[in-house]
mmCIF file with all atom_site columns, C-alpha atoms in Angstrom:
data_model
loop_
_atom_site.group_PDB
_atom_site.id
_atom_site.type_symbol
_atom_site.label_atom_id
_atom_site.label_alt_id
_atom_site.label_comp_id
_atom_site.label_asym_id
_atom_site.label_entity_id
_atom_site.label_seq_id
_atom_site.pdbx_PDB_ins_code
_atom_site.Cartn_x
_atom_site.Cartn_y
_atom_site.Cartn_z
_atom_site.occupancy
_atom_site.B_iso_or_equiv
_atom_site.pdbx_formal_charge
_atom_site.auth_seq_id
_atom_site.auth_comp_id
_atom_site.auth_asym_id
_atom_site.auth_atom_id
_atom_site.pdbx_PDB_model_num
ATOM 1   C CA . UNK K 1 1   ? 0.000  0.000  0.000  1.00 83.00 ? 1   UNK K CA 1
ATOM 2   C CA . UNK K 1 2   ? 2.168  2.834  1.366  1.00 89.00 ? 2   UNK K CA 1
ATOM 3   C CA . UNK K 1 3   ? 6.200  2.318  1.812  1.00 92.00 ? 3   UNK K CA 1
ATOM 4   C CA . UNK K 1 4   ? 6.997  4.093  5.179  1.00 87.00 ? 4   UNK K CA 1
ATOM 5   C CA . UNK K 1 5   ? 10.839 5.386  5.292  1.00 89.00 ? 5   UNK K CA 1
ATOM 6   C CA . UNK K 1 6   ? 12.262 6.386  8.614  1.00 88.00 ? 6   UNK K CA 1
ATOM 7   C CA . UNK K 1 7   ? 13.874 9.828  8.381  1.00 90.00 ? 7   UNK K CA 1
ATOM 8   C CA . UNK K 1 8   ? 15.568 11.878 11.054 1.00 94.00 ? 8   UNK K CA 1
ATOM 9   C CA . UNK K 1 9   ? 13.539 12.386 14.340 1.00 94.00 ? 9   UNK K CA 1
ATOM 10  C CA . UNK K 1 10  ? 13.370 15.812 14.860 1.00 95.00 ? 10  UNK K CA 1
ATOM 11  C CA . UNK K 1 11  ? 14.279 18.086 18.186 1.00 94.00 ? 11  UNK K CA 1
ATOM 12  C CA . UNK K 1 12  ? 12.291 21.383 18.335 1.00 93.00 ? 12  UNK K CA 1
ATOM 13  C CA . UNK K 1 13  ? 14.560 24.230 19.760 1.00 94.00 ? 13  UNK K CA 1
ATOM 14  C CA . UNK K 1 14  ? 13.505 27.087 21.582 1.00 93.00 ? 14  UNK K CA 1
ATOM 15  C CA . UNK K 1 15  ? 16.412 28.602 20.996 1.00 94.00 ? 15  UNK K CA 1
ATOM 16  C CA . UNK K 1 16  ? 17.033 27.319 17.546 1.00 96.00 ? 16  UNK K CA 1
ATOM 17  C CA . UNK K 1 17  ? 21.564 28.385 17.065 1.00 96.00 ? 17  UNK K CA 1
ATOM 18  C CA . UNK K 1 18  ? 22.188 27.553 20.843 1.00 97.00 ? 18  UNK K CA 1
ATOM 19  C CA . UNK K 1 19  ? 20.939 24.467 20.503 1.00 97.00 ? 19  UNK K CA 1
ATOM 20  C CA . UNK K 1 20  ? 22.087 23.243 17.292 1.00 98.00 ? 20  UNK K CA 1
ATOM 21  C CA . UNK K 1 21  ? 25.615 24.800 18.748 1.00 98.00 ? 21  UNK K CA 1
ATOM 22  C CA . UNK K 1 22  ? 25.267 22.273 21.857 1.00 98.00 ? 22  UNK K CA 1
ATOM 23  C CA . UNK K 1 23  ? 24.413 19.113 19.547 1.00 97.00 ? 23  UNK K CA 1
ATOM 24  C CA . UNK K 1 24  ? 27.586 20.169 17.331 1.00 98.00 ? 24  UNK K CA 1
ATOM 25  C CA . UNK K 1 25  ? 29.697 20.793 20.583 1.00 97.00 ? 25  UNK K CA 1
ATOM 26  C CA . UNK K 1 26  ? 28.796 18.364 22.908 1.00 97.00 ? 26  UNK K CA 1
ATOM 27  C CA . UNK K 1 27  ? 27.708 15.234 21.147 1.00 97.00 ? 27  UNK K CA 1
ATOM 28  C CA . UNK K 1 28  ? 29.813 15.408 17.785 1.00 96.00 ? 28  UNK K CA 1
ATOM 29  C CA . UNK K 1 29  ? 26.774 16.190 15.561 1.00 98.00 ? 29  UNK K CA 1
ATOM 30  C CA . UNK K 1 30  ? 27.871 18.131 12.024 1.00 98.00 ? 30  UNK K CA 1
ATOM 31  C CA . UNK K 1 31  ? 25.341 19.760 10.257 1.00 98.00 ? 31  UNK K CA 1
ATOM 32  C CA . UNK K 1 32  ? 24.587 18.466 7.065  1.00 97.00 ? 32  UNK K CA 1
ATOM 33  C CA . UNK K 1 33  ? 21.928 21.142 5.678  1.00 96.00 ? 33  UNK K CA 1
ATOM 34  C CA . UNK K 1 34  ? 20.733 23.823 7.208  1.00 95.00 ? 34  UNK K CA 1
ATOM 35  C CA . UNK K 1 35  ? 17.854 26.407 6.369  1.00 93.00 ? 35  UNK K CA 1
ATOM 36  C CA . UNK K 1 36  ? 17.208 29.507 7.650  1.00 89.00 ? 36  UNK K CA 1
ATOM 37  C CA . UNK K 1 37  ? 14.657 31.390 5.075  1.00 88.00 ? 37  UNK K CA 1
ATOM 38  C CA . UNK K 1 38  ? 11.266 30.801 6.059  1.00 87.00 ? 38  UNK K CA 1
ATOM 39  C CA . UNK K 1 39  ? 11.781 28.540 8.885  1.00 91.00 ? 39  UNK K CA 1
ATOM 40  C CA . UNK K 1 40  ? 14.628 27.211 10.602 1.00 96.00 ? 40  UNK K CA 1
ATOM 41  C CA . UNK K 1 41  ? 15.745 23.436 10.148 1.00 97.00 ? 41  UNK K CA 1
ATOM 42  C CA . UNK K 1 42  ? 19.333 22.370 10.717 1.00 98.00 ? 42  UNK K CA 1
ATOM 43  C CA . UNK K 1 43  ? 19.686 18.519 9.663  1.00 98.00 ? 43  UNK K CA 1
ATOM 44  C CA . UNK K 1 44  ? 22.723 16.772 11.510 1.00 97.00 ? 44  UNK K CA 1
ATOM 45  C CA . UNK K 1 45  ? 24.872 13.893 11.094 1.00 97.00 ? 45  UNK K CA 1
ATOM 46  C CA . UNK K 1 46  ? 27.067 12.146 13.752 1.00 97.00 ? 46  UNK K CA 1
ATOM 47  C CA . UNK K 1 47  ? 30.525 10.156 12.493 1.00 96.00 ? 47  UNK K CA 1
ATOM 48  C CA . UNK K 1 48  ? 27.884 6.890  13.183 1.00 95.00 ? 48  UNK K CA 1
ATOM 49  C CA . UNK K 1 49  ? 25.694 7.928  10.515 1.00 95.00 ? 49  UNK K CA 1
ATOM 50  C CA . UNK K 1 50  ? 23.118 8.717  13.468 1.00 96.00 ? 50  UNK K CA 1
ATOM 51  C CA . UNK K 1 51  ? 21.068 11.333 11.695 1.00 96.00 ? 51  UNK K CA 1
ATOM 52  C CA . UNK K 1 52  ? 18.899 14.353 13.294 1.00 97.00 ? 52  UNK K CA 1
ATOM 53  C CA . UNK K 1 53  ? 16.881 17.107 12.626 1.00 97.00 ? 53  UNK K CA 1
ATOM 54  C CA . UNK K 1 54  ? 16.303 20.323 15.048 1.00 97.00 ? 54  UNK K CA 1
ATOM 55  C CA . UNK K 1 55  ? 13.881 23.276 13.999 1.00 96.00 ? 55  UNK K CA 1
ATOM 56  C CA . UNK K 1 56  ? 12.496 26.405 15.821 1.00 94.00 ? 56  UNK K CA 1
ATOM 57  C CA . UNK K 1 57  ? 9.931  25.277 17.610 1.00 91.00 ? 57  UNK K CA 1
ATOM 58  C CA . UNK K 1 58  ? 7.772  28.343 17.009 1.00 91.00 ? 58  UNK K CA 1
ATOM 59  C CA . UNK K 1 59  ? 8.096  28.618 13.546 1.00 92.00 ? 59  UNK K CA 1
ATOM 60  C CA . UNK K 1 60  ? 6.605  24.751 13.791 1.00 87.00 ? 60  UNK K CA 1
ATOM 61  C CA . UNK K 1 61  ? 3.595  26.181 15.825 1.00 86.00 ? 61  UNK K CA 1
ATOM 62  C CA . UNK K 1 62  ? 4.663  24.510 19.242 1.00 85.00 ? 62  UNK K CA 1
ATOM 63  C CA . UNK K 1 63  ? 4.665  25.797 22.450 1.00 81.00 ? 63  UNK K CA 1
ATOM 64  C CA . UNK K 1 64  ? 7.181  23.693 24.495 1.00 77.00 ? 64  UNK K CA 1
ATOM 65  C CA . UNK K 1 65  ? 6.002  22.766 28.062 1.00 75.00 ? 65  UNK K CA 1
ATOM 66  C CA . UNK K 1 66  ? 7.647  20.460 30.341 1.00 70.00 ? 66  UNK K CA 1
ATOM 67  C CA . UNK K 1 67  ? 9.613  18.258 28.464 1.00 72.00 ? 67  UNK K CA 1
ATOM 68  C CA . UNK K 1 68  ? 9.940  15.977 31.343 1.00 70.00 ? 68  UNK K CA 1
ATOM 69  C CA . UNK K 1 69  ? 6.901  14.450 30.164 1.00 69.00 ? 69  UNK K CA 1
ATOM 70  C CA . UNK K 1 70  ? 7.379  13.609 26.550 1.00 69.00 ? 70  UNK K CA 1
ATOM 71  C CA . UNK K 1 71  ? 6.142  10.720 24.997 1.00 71.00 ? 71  UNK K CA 1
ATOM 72  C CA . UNK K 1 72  ? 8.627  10.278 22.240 1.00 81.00 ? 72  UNK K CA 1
ATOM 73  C CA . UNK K 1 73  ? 12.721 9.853  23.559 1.00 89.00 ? 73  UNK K CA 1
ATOM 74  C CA . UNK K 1 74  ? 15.789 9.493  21.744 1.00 93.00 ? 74  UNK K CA 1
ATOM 75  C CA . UNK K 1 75  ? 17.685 6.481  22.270 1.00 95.00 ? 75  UNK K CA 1
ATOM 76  C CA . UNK K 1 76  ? 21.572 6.232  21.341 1.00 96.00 ? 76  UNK K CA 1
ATOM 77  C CA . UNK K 1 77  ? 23.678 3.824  22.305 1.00 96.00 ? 77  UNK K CA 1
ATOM 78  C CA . UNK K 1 78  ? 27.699 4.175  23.040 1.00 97.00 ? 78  UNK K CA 1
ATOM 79  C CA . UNK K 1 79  ? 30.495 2.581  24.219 1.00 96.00 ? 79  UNK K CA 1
ATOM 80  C CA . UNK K 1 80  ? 30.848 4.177  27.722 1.00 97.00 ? 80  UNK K CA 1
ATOM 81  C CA . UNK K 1 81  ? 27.769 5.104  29.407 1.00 98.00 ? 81  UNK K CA 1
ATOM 82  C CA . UNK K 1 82  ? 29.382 5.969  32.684 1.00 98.00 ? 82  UNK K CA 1
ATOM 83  C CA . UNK K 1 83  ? 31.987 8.417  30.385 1.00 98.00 ? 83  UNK K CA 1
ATOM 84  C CA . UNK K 1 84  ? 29.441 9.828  28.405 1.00 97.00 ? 84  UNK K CA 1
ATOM 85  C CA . UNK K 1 85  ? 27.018 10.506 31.085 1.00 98.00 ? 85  UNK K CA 1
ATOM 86  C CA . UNK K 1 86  ? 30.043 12.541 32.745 1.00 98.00 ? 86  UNK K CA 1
ATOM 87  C CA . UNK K 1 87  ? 30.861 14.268 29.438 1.00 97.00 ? 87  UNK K CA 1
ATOM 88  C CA . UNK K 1 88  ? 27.098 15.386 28.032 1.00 98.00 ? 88  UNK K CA 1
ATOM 89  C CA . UNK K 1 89  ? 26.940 16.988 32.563 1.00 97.00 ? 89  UNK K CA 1
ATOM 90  C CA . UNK K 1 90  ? 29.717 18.745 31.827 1.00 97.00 ? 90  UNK K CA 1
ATOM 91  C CA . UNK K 1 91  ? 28.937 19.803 28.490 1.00 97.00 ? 91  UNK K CA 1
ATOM 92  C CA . UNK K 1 92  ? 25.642 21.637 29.794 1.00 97.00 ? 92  UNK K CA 1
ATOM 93  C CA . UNK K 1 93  ? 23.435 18.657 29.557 1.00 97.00 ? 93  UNK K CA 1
ATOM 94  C CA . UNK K 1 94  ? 21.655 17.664 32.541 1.00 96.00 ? 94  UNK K CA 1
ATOM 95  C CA . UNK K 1 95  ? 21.469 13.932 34.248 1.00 98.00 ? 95  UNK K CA 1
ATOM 96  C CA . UNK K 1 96  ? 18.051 12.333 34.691 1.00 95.00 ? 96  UNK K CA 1
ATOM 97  C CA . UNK K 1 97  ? 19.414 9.451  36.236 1.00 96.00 ? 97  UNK K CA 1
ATOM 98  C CA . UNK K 1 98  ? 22.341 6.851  36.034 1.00 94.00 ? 98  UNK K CA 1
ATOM 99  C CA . UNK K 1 99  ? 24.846 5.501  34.773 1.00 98.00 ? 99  UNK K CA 1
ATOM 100 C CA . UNK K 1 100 ? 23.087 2.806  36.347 1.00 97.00 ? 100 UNK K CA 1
ATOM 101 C CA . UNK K 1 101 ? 23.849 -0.975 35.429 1.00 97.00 ? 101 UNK K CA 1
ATOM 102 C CA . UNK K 1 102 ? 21.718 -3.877 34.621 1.00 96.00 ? 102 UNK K CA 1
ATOM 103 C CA . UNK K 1 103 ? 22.769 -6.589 36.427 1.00 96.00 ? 103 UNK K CA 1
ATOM 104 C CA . UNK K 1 104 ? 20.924 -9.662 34.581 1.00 95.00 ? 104 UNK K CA 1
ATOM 105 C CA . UNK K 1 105 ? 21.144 -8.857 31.485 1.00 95.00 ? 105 UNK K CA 1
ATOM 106 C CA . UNK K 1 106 ? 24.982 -6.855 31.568 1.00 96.00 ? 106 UNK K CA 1
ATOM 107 C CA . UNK K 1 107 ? 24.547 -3.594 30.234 1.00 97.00 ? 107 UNK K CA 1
ATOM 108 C CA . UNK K 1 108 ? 25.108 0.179  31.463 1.00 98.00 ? 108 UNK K CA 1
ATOM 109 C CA . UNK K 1 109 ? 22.509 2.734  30.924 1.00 98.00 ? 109 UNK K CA 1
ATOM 110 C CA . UNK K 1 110 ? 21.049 6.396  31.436 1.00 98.00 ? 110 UNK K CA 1
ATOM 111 C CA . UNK K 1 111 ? 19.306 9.386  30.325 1.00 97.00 ? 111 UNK K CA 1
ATOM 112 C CA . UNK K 1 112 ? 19.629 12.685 29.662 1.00 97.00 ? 112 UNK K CA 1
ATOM 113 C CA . UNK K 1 113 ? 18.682 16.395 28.823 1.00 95.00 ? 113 UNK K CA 1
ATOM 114 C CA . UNK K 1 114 ? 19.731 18.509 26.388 1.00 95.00 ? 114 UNK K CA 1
ATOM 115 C CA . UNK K 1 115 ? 20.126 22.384 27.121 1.00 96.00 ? 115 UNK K CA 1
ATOM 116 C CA . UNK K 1 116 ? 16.372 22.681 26.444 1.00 93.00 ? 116 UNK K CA 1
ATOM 117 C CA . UNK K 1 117 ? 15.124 19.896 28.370 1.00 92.00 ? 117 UNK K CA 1
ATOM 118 C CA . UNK K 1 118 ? 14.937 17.360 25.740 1.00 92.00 ? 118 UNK K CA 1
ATOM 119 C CA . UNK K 1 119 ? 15.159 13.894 26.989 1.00 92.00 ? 119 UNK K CA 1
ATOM 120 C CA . UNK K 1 120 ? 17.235 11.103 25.468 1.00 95.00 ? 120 UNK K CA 1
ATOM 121 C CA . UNK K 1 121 ? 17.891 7.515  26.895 1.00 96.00 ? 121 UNK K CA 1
ATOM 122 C CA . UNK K 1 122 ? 21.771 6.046  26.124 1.00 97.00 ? 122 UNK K CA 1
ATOM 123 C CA . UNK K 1 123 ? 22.471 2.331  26.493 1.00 97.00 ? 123 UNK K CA 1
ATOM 124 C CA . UNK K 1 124 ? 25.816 0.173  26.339 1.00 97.00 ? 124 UNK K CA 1
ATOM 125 C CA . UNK K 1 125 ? 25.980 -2.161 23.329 1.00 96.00 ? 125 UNK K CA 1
ATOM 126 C CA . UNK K 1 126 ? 24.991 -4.746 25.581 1.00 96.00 ? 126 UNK K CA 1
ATOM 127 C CA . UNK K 1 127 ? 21.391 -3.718 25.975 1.00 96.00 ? 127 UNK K CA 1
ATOM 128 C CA . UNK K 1 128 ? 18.674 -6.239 24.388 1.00 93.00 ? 128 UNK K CA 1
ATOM 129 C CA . UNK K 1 129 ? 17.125 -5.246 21.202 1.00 89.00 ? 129 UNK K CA 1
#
């Protein structure tokens, strides 16, 4: 019927540079293409081929609340949870909660904020599928 392709998931910015700034800075994201007339929408690239998309939330009609509550997280997984978790505090990001470790099934885990309040979850390569 319809063929669904997955594109980037998308992070809407209040602050549209500082935050596209932070992903560059802090988690190794280059931007790819980037648009500015009309609306603003910067898609990114990591060295994993990890793609994403951030865009002024106004311009998109949203009103960010508390992003605490989202429904929809990033997930990325690295190497070094405990590391990264140090690196993305000290980078501006904020902690939710870990590096914690599951025991049973071996692997290291976490999540975080962004700047903006913008939740992600980050797993060793460990973690079940």
């Amino acid at each position: 019927m319809f063929e669904l392709r997955s594109r980037e998931p998308v992070v809407l910015a209040e602050n549209f540079d500082a935050l596209v700034t932070w992903y560059q800075e802090a988690l190794e994201f280059s931007v790819q293409s980037q648009h500015t007339e009309g609306f603003h929408y910067a898609t990114m690239e990591n060295s994993a081929g990890v793609r994403l998309g951030i865009a002024s939330a106004r311009e998109m009609g949203v009103e960010p609340h508390d992003r605490t509550h989202a429904s929809v997280v990033l997930q990325f997984e690295v190497a070094d949870v405990p590391a990264f978790l140090e690196h993305v505090g000290a980078s501006g990001g904020t902690i939710a909660s870990g590096p914690l470790r599951n025991e049973r099934d071996g692997f290291w885990f976490g999540s975080f904020a962004d700047p903006e309040g913008n939740s992600s979850w980050v797993v060793d390569r460990n973690c079940p599928q």
